[in-house]
Coordinates of C-alpha atoms and ligand atoms in Angstrom, one line a residue:
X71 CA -16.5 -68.2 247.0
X72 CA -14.7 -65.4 244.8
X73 CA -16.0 -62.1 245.8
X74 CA -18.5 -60.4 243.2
X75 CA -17.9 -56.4 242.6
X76 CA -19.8 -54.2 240.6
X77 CA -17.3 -51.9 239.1
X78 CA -19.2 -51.8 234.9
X79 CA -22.4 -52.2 234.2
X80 CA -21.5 -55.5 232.0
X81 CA -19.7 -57.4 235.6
X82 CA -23.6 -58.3 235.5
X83 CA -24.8 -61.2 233.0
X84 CA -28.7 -61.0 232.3
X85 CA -29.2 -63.5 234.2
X86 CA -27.7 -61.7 237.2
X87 CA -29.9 -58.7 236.2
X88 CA -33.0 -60.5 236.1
X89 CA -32.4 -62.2 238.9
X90 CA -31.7 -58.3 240.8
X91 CA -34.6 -56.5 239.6
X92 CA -37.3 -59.8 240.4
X93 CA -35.9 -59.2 243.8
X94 CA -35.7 -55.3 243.5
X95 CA -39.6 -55.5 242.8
X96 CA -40.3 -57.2 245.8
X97 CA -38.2 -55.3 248.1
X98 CA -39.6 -52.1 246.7
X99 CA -43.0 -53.5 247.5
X100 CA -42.1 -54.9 251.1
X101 CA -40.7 -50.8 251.4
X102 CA -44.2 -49.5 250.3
X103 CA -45.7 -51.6 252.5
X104 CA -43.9 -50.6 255.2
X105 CA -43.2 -54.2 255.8
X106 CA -39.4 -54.6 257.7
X107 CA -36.7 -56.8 255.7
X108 CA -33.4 -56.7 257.6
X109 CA -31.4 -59.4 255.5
X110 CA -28.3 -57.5 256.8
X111 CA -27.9 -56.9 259.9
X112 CA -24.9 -56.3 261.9
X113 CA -23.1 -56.0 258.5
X114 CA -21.7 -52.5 257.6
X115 CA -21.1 -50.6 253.8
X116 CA -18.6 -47.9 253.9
X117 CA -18.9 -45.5 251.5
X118 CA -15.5 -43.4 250.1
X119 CA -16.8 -40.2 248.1
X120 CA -14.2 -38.4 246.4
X121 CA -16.7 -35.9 244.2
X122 CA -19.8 -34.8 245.3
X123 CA -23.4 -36.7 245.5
X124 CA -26.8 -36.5 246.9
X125 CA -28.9 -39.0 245.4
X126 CA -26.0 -41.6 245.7
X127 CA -25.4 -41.0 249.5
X128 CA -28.7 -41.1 250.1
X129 CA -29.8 -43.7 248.4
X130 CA -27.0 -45.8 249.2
X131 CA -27.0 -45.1 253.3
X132 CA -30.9 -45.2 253.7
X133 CA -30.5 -48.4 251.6
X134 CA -28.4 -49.9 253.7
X135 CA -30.5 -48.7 257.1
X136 CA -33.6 -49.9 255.4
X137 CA -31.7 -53.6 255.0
X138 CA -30.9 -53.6 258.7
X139 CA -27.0 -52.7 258.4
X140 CA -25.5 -49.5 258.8
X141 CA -23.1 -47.2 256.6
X142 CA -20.2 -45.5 257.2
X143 CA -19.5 -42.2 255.0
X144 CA -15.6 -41.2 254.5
X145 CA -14.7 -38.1 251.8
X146 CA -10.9 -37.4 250.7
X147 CA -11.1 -34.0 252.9
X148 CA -10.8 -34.9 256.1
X149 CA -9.8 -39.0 256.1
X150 CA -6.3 -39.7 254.9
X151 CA -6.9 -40.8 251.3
X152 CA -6.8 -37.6 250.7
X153 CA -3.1 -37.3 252.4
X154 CA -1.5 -39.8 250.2
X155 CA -2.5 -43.0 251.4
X156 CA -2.4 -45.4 249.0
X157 CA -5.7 -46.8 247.2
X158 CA -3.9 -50.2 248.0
X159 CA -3.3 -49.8 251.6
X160 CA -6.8 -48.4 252.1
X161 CA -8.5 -51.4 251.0
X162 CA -6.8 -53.6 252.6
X163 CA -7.7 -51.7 256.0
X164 CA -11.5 -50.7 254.8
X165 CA -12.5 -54.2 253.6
X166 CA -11.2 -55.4 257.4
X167 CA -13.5 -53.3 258.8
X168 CA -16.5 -53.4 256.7
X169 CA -18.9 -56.0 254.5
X170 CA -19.5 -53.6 251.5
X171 CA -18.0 -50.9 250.0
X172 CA -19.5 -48.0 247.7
X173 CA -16.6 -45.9 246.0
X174 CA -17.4 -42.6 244.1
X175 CA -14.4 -41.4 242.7
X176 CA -12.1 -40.1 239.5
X177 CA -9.9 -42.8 237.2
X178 CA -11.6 -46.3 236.6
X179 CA -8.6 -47.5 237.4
X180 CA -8.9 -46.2 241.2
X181 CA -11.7 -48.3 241.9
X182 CA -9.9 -51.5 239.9
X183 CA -7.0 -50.9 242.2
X184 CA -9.4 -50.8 245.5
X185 CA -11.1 -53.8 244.4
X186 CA -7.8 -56.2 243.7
X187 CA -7.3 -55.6 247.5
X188 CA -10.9 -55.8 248.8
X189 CA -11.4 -58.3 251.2
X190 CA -15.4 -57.2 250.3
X191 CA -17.6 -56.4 247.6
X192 CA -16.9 -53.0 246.1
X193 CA -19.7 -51.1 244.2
X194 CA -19.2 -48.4 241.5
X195 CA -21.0 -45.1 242.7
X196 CA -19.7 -43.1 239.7
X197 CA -16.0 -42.9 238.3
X198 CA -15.2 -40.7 235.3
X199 CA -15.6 -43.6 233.1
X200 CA -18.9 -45.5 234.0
X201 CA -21.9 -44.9 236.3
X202 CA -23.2 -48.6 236.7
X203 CA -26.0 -47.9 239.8
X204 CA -27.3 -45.2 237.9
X205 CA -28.0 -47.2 234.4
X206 CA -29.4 -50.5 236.8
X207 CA -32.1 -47.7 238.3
X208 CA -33.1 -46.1 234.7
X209 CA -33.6 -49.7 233.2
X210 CA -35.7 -50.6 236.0
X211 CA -37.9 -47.6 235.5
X212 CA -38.0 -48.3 232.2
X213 CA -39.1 -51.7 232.4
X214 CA -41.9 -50.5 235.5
X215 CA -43.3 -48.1 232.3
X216 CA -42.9 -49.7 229.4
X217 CA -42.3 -53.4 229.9
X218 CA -38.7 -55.5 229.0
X219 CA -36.3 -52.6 227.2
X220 CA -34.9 -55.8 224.3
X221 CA -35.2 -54.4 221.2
X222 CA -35.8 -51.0 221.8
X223 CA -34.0 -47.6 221.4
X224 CA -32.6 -45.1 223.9
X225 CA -31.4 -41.8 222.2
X226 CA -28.8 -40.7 224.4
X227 CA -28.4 -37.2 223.3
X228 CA -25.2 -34.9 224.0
X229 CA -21.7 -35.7 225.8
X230 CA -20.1 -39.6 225.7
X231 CA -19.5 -39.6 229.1
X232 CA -19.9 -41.7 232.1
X233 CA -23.6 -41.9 231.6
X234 CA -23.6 -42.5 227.9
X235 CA -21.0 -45.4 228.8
X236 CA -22.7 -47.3 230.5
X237 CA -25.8 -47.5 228.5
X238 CA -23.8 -48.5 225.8
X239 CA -22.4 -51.8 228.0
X240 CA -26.1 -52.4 229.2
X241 CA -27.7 -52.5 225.4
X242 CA -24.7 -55.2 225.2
X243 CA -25.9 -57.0 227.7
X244 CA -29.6 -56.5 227.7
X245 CA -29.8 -56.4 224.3
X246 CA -31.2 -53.0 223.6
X247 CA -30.0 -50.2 220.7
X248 CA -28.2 -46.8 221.6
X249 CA -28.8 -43.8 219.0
X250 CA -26.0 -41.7 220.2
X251 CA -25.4 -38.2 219.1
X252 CA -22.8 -36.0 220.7
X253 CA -20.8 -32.9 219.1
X254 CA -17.7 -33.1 217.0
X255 CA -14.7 -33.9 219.1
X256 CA -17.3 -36.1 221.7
X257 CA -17.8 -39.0 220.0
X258 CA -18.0 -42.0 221.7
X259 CA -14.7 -43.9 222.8
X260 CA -15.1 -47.5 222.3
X261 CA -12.0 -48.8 224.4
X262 CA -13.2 -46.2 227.0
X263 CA -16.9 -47.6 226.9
X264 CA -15.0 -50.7 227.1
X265 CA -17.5 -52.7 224.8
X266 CA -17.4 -55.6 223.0
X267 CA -18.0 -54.5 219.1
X268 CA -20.8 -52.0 217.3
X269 CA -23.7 -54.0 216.9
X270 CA -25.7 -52.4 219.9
X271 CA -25.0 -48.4 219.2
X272 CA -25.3 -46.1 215.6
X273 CA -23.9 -42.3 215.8
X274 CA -26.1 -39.4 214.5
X275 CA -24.4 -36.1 213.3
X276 CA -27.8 -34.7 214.1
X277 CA -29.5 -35.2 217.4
X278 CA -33.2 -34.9 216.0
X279 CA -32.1 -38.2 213.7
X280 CA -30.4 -40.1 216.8
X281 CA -34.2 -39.0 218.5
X282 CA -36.3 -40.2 215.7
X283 CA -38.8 -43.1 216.5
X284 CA -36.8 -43.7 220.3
X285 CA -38.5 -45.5 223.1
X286 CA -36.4 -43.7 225.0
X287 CA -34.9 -39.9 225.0
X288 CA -31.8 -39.0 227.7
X289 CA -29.4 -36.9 228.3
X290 CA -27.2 -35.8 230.9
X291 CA -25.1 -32.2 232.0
X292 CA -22.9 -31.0 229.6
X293 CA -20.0 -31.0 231.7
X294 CA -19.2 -33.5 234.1
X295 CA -18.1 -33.4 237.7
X296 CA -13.8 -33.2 237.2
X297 CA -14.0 -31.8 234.1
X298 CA -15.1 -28.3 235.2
X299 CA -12.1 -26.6 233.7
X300 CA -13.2 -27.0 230.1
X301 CA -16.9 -25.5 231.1
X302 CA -17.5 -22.5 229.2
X303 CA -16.1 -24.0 226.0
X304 CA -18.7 -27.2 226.6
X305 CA -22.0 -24.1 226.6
X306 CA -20.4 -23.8 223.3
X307 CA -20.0 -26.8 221.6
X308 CA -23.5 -28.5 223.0
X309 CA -25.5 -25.7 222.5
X310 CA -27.5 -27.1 219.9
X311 CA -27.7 -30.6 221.8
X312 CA -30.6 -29.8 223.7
X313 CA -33.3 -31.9 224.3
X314 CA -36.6 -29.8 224.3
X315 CA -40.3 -30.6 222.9
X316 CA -39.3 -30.6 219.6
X317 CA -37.0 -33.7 220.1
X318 CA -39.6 -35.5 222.1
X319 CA -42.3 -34.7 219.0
X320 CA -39.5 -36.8 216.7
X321 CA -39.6 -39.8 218.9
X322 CA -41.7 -42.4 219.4
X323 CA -45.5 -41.4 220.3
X324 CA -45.3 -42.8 223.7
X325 CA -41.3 -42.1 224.6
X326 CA -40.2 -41.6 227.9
X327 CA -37.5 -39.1 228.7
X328 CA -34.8 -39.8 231.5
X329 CA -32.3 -37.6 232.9
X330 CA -29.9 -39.4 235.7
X331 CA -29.8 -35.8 237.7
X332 CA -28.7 -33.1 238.7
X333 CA -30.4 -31.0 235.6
X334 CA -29.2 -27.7 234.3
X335 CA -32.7 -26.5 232.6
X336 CA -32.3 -24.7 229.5
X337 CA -28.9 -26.3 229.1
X338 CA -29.4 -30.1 228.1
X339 CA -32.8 -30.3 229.3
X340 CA -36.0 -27.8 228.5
X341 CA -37.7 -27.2 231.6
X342 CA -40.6 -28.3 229.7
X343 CA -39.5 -31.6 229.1
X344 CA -38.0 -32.7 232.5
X345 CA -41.2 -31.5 233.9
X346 CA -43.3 -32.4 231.3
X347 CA -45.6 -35.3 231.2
X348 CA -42.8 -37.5 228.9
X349 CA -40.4 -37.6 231.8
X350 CA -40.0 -39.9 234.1
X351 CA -36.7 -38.6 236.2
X352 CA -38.5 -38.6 240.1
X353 CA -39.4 -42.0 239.7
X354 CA -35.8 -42.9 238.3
X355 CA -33.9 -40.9 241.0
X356 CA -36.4 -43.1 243.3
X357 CA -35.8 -46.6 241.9
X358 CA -31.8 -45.8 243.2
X359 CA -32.4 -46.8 246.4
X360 CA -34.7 -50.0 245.2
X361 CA -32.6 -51.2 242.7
X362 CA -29.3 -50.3 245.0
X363 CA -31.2 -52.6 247.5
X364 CA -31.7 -55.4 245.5
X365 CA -28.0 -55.2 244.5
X366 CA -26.5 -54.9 247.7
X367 CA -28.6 -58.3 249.3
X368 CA -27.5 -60.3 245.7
X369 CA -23.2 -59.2 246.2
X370 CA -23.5 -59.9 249.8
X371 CA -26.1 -62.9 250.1
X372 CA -26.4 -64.5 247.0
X373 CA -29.4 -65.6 244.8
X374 CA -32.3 -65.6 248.1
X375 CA -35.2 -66.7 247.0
X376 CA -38.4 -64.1 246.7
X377 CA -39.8 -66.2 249.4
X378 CA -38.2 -64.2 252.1
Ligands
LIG92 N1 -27.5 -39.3 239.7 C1 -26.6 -39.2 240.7 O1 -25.7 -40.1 240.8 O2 -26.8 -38.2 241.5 P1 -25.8 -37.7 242.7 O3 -24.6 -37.1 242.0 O4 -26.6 -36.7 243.5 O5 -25.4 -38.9 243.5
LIG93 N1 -22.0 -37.3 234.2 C1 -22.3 -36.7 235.5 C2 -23.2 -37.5 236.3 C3 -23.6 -37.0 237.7 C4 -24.5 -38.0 238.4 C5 -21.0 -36.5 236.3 O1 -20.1 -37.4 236.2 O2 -20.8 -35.5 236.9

C-alpha cells in the first residue's frame, strides 16, 4: 500500500476529511470520557522541530501517549540535522526507526525531500509555506459551532502566510470562500498557496470589506516565525490590519473569530476580541490534539470503523 503523508492541507480529498473528523468526534468523546483507546501501541512518532512550538509538541506527543504509542522529540540544536546531515539521509534512518513522523520546519521543499525517502507517514507541523494540522483543528471547531463550513466565508484578515495558505487549499477542497485582505506588497501568492484556480478566494483592499457579512473572522501574527528580520517594518505596514470589535460588528451577527495562536494583543488581535465572547481560539488550540488524533489512527491504520 503506498504510504499516505500529510504534507498540504489538499493531500486530503473530502472524503478523507469526513472520514477523519467522524472519527475525531468519537475519539474526542472516548478522551472526555476518560475511556482508554490504544489503537497504537508499540508504534512510535518521532517528531523533528526545527522552529519553536508549544501547542504542536504538545498536542502531537500527548496525542500519541493518549493512542497508546510513544513519541520521540529531536530539534536541529543538539541532533545532527543541524550539523549537515542531509534531509535525505535522515529519513532514510528516522523512518527505520519509527511508524510516524511530525516535521516542523523552514522550506516546503524540506519536508517534500524527507517524505520521498520516508519509509513512514510524514505529517506537516508547520513549514513556511502551509500549516495543514492547524487548518484540520480550526475547521473542526468550526463545524462543532456552527455546523458543515460549505458555503460559507472566512475573512482571513492581515499577512498571506502559512496560515492564510492553507485556508485557501481547504475552501478548495471543502468548498468554502476566503475574503482575504492583506497589505500592499502581501498579497496572496497563488503558485505559493499552491491552488488550483480563483473560484474559492476574492481580495479586499480594505479589511472591514474582506470582514463584511463573514461567518468567520481570523487572523494570525504579523510576522512569522523565520521571518523575524523584517519585524519592525511588518508593525508598520499591518498597522491598520487589526482585527478589533469594530471588524467583528461588520460581520455576520453570529461570526466566530479564530486565531491559530500564539497572539500578540493589540497587534493583530484586540484583547477584546480574542477574549471576547466571538472567539473561539481555547477550544481551537484544544481540538489540535483531537483532530491530530484522528489523523494519526487514519495515516497509520486506515479507514477503522467507529465501532472500535
Ligand atoms: N498554533 C501552533 O501551531 O502553535 P505552536 O507554534 O505553539 O505549535
Ligand atoms: N504563521 C505563524 C504560525 C505559528 C503557529 C508562524 O509561522 O510563525
Amino acid at each position: 500500500m503506498a504510504i499516505k503523508h500529510f504534507l498540504q492541507f489538499n493531500d486530503l480529498t473530502r472524503d478523507e476529511l469526513e472520514h477523519v473528523y467522524e472519527r475525531t468526534r468519537w475519539i474526542k468523546s472516548q478522551f472526555k470520557d476518560y475511556h482508554q483507546y490504544w489503537p497504537l501501541t508499540d508504534r512510535t512518532l518521532v517528531m523533528i522541530f526545527e522552529k519553536a512550538s508549544t501547542r504542536t509538541r504538545l498536542s502531537f506527543e500527548a496525542g500519541m501517549q493518549q493512542l497508546g504509542g510513544s513519541a520521540i522529540y529531536l530539534n536541529t540544536r543538539d541532533s545532527q540535522l543541524g550539523r549537515g546531515e542531509s534531509v535525505e539521509d535522515a529519513a532514510q534512518v528516522i523512518s527505520r526507526m519509527s511508524d510516524l513522523v511530525m516535521i516542523r520546519t523552514f522550506e516546503q521543499e524540506i519536508i517534500e525531500r524527507f517524505a520521498a525517502n520516508s519509509r513512514v507517514p510524514v505529517i506537516n507541523g508547520l513549514t513556511n509555506e502551509y500549516h495543514p494540522c492547524q487548518i484540520l483543528a480550526d475547521i473542526y471547531t468550526f463545524i462543532e459551532h456552527r455546523g458543515s463550513i460549505q458555503g460559507k466565508t472566512v475573512a482571513w484578515i492581515g499577512d498571506s502566510n502559512n496560515v492564510c495558505n492553507t485556508w485557501l487549499q481547504a475552501a478548495e477542497v471543502l468548498d468554502f470562500n476566503v475574503h482575504v485582505s492583506t497589505p500592499p506588497g502581501y498579497e496572496v501568492e497563488p503558485e505559493r498557496a499552491n491552488l488550483y484556480g480563483h473560484d474559492h478566494y476574492e481580495e479586499f483592499a480594505d479589511p472591514m470589506e474582506a470582514a463584511k457579512g463573514a461567518d468567520l473572522v481570523t487572523t494570525d501574527v504579523w510576522t512569522s516565525m523565520g521571518f523575524e528580520a523584517e519585524n519592525e517594518e511588518r508593525m508598520r505596514d499591518f498597522a491598520d490590519w487589526q482585527v478589533d470589535s469594530d471588524m467583528m460588528h461588520i460581520a455576520a451577527k453570529d461570526a466566530l473569530f479564530m486565531h491559530c495562536l500564539p497572539a500578540h494583543r493589540g497587534e493583530e488581535v484586540a484583547a477584546e476580541v480574542i477574549d471576547g465572547a466571538q472567539s473561539v481560539v481555547w477550544d481551537e488550540a484544544e481540538n489540535r490534539l483531537h483532530v491530530q488524533k484522528a489523523l494519526m489512527e487514519y495515516l497509520m491504520l486506515g479507514k477503522v470503523g467507529s465501532g472500535n
